[in-house]
Tab-separated table of C-alpha atoms in Angstrom:
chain	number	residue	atom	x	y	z
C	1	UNK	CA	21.931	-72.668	137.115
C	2	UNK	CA	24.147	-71.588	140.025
C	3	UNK	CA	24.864	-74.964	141.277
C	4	UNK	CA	25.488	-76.621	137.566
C	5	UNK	CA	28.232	-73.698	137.289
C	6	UNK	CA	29.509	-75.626	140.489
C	7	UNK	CA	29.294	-79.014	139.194
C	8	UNK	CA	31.104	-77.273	135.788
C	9	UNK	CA	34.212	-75.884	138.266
C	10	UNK	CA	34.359	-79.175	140.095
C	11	UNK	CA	35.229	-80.285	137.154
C	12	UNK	CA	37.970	-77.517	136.114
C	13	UNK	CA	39.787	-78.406	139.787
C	14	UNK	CA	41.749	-80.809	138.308
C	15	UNK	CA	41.815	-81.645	134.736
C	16	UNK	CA	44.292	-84.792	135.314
C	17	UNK	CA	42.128	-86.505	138.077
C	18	UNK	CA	39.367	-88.848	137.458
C	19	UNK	CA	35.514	-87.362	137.252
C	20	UNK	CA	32.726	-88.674	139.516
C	21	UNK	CA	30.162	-87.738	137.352
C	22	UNK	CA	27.792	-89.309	140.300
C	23	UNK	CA	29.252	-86.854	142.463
C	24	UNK	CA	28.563	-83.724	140.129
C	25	UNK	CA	24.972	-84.607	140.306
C	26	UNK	CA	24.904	-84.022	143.685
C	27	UNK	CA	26.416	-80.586	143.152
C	28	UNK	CA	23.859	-79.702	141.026
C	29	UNK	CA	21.062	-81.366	143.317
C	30	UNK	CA	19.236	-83.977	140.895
C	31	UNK	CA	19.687	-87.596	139.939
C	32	UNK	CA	22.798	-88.686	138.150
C	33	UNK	CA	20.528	-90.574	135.287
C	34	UNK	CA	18.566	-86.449	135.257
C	35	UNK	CA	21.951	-84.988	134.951
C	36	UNK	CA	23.677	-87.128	132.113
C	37	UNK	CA	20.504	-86.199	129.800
C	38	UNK	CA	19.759	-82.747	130.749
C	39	UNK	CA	24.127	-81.901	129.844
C	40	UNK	CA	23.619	-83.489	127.064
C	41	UNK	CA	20.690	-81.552	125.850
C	42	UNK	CA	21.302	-78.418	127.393
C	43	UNK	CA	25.100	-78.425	126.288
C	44	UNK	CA	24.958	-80.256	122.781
C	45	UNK	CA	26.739	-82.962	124.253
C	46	UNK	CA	27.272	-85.585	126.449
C	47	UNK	CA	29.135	-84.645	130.126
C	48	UNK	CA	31.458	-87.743	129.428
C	49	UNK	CA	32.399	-85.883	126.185
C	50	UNK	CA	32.458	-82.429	127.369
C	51	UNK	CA	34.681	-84.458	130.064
C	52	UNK	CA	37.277	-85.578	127.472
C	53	UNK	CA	37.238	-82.227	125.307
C	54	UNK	CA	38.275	-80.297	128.473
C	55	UNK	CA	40.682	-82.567	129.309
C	56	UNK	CA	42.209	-82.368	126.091
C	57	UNK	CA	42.350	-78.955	125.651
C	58	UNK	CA	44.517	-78.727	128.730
C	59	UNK	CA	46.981	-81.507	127.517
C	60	UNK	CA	47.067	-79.680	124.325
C	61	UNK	CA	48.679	-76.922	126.053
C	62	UNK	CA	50.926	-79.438	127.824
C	63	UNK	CA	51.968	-80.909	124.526
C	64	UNK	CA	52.951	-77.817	122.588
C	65	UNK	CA	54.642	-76.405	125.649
C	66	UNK	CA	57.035	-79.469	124.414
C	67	UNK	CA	56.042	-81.432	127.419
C	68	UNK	CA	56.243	-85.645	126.574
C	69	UNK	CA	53.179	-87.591	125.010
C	70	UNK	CA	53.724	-90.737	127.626
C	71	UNK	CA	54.375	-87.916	130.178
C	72	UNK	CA	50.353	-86.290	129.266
C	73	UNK	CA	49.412	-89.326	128.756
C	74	UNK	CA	49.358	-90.514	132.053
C	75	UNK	CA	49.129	-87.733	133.933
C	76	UNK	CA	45.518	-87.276	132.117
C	77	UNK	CA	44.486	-91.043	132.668
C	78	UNK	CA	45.208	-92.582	129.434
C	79	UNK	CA	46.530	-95.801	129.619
C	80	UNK	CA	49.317	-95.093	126.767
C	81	UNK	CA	51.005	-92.786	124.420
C	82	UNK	CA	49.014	-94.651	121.361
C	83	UNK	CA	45.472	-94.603	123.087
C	84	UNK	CA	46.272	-90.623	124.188
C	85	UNK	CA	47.974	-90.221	120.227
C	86	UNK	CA	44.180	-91.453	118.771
C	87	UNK	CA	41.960	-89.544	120.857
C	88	UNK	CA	44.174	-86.199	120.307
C	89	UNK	CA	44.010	-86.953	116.569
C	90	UNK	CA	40.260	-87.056	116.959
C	91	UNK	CA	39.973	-83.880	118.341
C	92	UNK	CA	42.487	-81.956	116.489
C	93	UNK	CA	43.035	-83.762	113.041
C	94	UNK	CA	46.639	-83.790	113.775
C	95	UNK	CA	49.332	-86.306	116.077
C	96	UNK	CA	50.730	-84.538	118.422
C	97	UNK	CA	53.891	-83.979	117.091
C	98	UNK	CA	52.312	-82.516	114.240
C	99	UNK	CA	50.769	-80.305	116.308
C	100	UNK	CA	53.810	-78.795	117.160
C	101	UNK	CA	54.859	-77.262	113.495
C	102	UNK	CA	54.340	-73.647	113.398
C	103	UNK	CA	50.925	-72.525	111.963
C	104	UNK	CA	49.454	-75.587	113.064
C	105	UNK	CA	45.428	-75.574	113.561
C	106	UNK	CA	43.717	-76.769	116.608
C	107	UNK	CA	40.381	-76.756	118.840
C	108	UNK	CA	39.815	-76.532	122.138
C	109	UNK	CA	36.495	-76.857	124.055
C	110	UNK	CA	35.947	-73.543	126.309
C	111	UNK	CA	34.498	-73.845	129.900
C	112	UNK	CA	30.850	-74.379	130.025
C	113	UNK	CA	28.615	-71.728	131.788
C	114	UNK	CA	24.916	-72.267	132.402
C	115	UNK	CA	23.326	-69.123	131.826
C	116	UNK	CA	19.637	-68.380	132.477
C	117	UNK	CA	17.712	-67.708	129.013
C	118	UNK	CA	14.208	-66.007	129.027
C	119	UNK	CA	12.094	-68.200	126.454
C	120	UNK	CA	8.874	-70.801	126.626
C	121	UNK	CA	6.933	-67.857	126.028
C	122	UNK	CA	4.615	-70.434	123.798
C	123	UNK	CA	4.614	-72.891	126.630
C	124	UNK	CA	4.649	-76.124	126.311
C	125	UNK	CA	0.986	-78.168	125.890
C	126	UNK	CA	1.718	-81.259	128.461
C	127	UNK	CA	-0.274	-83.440	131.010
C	128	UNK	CA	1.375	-85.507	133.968
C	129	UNK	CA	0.042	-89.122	134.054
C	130	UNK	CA	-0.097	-91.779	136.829
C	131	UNK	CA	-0.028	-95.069	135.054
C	132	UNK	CA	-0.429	-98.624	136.357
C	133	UNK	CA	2.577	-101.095	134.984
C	134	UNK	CA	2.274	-101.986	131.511
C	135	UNK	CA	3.543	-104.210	128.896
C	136	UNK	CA	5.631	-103.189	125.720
C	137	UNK	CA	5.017	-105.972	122.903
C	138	UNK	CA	6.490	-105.634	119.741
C	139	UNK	CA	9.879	-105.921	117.288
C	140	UNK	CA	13.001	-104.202	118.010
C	141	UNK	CA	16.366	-103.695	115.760
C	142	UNK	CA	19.379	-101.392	117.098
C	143	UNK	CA	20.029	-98.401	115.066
C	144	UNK	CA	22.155	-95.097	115.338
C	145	UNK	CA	21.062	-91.712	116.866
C	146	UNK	CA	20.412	-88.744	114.860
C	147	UNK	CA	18.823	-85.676	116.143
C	148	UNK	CA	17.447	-83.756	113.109
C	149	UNK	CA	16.186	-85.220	109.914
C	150	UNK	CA	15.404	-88.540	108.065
C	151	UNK	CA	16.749	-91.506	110.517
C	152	UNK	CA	18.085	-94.378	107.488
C	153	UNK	CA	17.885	-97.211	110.481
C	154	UNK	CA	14.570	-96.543	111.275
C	155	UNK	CA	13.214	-95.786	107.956
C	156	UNK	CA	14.712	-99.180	106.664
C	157	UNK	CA	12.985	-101.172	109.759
C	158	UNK	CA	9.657	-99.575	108.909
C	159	UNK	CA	9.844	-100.764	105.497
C	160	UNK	CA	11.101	-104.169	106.682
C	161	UNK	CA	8.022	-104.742	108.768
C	162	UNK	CA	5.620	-108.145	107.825
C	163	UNK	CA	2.812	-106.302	106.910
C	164	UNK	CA	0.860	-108.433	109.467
C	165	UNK	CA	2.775	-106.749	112.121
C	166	UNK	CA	1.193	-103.197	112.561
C	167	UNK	CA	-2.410	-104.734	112.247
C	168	UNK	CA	-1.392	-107.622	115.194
C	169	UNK	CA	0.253	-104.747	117.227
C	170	UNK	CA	-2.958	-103.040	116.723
C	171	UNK	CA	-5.270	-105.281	118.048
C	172	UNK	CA	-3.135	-105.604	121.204
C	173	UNK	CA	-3.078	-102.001	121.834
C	174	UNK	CA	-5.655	-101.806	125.193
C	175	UNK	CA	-3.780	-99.274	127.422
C	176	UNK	CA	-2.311	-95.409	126.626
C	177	UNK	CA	-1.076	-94.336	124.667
C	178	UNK	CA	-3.185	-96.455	122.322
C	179	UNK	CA	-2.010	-97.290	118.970
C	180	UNK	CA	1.007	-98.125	117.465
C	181	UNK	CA	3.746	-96.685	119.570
C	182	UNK	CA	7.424	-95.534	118.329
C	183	UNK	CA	9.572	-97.002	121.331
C	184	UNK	CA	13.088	-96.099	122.115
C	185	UNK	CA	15.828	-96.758	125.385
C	186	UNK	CA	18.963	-98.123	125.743
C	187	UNK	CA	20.602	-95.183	124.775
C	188	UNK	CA	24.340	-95.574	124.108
C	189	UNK	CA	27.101	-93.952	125.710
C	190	UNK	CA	28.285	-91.235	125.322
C	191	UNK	CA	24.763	-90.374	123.703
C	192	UNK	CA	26.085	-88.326	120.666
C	193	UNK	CA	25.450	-88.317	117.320
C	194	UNK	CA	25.768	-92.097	115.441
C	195	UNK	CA	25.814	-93.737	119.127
C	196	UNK	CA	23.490	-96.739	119.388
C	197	UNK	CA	19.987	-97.238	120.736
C	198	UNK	CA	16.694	-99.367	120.670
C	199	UNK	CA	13.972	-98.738	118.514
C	200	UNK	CA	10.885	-100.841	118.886
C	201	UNK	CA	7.665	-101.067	116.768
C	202	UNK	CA	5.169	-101.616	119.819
C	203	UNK	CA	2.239	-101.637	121.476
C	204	UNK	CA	1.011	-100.425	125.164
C	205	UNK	CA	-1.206	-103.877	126.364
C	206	UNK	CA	-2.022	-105.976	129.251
C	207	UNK	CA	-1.961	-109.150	126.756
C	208	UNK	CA	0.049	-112.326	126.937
C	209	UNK	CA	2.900	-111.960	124.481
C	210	UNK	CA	2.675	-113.582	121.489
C	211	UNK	CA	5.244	-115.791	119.563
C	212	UNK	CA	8.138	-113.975	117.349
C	213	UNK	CA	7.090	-110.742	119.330
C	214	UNK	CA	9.595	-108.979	121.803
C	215	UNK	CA	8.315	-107.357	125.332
C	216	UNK	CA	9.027	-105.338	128.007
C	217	UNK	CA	7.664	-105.339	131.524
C	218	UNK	CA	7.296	-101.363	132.175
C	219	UNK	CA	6.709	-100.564	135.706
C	220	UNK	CA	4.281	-98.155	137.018
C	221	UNK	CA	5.381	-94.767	137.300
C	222	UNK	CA	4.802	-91.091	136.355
C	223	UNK	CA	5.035	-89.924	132.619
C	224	UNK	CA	4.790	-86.688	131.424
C	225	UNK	CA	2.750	-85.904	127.865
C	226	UNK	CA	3.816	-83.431	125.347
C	227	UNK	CA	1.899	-83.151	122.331
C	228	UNK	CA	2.777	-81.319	119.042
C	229	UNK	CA	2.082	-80.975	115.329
C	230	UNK	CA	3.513	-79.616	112.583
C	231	UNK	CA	6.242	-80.598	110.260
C	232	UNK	CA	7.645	-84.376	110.390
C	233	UNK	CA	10.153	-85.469	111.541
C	234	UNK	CA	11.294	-82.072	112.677
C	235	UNK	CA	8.065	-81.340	115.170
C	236	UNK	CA	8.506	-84.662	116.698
C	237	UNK	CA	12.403	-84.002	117.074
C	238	UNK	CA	12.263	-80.745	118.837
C	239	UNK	CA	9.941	-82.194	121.752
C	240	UNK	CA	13.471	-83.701	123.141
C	241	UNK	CA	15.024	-80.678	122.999
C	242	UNK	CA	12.248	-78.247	124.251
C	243	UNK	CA	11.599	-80.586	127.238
C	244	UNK	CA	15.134	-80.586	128.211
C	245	UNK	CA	15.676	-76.793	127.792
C	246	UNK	CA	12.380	-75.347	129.060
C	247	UNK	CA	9.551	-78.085	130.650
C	248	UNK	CA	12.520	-79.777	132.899
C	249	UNK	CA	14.314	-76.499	134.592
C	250	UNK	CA	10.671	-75.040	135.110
C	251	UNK	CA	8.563	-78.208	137.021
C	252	UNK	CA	9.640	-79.837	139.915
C	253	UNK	CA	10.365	-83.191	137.954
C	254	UNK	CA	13.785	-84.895	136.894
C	255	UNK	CA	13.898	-87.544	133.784
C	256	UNK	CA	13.950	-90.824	135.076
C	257	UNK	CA	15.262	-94.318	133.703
C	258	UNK	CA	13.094	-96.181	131.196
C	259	UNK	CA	11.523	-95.943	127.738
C	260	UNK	CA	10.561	-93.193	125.780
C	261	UNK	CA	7.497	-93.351	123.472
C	262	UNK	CA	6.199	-91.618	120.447
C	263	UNK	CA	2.887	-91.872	119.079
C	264	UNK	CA	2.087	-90.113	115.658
C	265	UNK	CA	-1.108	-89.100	113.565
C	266	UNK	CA	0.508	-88.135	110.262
C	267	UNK	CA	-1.424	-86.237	107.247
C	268	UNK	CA	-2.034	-87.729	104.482
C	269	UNK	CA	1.125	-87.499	102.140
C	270	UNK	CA	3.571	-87.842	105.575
C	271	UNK	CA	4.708	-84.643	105.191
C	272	UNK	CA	3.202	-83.454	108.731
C	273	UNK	CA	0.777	-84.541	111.179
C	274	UNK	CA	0.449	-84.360	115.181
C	275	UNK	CA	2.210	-86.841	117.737
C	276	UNK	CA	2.332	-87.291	121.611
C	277	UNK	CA	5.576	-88.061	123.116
C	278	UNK	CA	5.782	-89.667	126.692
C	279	UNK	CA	8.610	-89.601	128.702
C	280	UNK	CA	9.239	-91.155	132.292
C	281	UNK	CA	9.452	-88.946	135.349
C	282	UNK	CA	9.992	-88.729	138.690
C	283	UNK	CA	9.320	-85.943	141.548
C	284	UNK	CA	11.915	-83.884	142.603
C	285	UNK	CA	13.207	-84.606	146.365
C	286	UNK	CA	14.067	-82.000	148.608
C	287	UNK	CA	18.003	-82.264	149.796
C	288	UNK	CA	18.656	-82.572	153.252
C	289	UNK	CA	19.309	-79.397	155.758
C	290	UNK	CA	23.390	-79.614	155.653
């Protein structure tokens, strides 16, 4: 945690000057890709938006201290008066000369702090897996990120499926995880709510692709298993979350680029059921002696 609190004050420095986000990784000794998703999950938001929030809460301060909007503007990188005028709006409800009038109400986003927090006391039922490179075959649509609950986008896919599909998929299935595999990547920036991502219907194979199918070429690579059951979608949901909070910061792995896959053994009526979810890894490295 101590050297995320470092990236976090590089980033108080100086509000006004452009963020390395590259460089903040390095602060905090992991991978940039590692970094972006483990702020994200750890904070409730993306580090490009936690990024922006700061930033604004600072010009906010600027602003009602009567200080110009194209004077802010700049001086916090936006490129004019109207592009600075929207995003305050979006933060605050309010322009900024509405922000002004006495009794007006406004947010701010507070400093981040990293803090350690004594839980996992379940653990967290996993296995690390070498795999040989694979092949994703399937159909993909682009939908919109939501992190608890019913997902409309995917739901509607599902139902939109030729019911050939999932028996095709099935027969192609001849490397883990086997079966019909939940596939998603291509994750949106800045990764919040509503942002845009892939969503395949696939299968793992070594097969030739066939026609009307989409595929991926997945190279081998570590993965690490984690397997739940209980409620759906809301087990399957909190493996992100529990991965990013407690497996990550306690195993000498970061989250590396590619594809993320869910399998799922439901019950009967849907209503719960048991699922595997893989995600990519890779080991940690050991930094330099400075």
């Amino acid at each position: 945690m101590q050297e995320w609190n470092r990236a976090v004050e590089l980033i108080e420095a100086d509000l006004t000057a452009p963020v390395d986000v590259g460089g903040l990784a390095r602060v905090a000794l992991t991978s940039e890709y590692h970094f972006r998703r483990m702020f994200a999950s750890l904070a409730g938001m993306p580090v490009s938006e936690y990024i922006r929030r700061r930033k604004l809460t600072a010009a906010t301060a600027e602003i009602i201290a009567g200080q110009g909007v194209l004077d802010v503007a700049t001086r916090y990188g936006y490129g004019s008066a109207e592009a600075f005028t929207r995003a305050f709006k979006a933060m605050h409800g309010l322009s900024p000369s509405q922000a002004r009038r006495p009794g007006a109400v406004l947010h701010s986003q507070p400093q981040l702090r990293f803090h350690l927090r004594i839980e996992g006391s379940a653990g967290m039922k996993h296995q690390i897996v070498k795999k040989e490179a694979f092949r994703l075959i399937g159909l993909r649509t682009r939908i919109r990120l939501i992190y608890e609950g019913p997902n409309p986008g995917i739901e509607a896919f599902e139902r939109g499926l030729d019911p050939s599909v999932r028996p095709r998929l099935a027969e192609l299935s001849d490397t883990e995880p086997l079966g019909l595999v939940a596939v998603t990547e291509n994750i949106e920036e800045p990764g919040t709510e509503g942002s845009e991502l892939d969503y395949w219907r696939a299968a793992a194979s070594s097969q030739p692709v066939p026609e009307g199918f989409d595929s991926k070429e997945v190279p081998a690579g570590l993965w690490v298993v984690f397997e739940t059951e209980g409620k759906f979608p809301e087990a399957l949901q909190k493996l992100w979350a529990d991965a990013a909070a407690e497996w990550f910061p306690a195993n000498p792995y970061l989250w590396a680029p590619g594809p993320q896959l869910l399998t799922v053994q439901p019950e009967p009526d849907g209503s719960r059921g048991r699922g595997q979810l893989w995600l990519p890894i890779e080991a940690k490295t050991t930094p330099p002696a400075a």
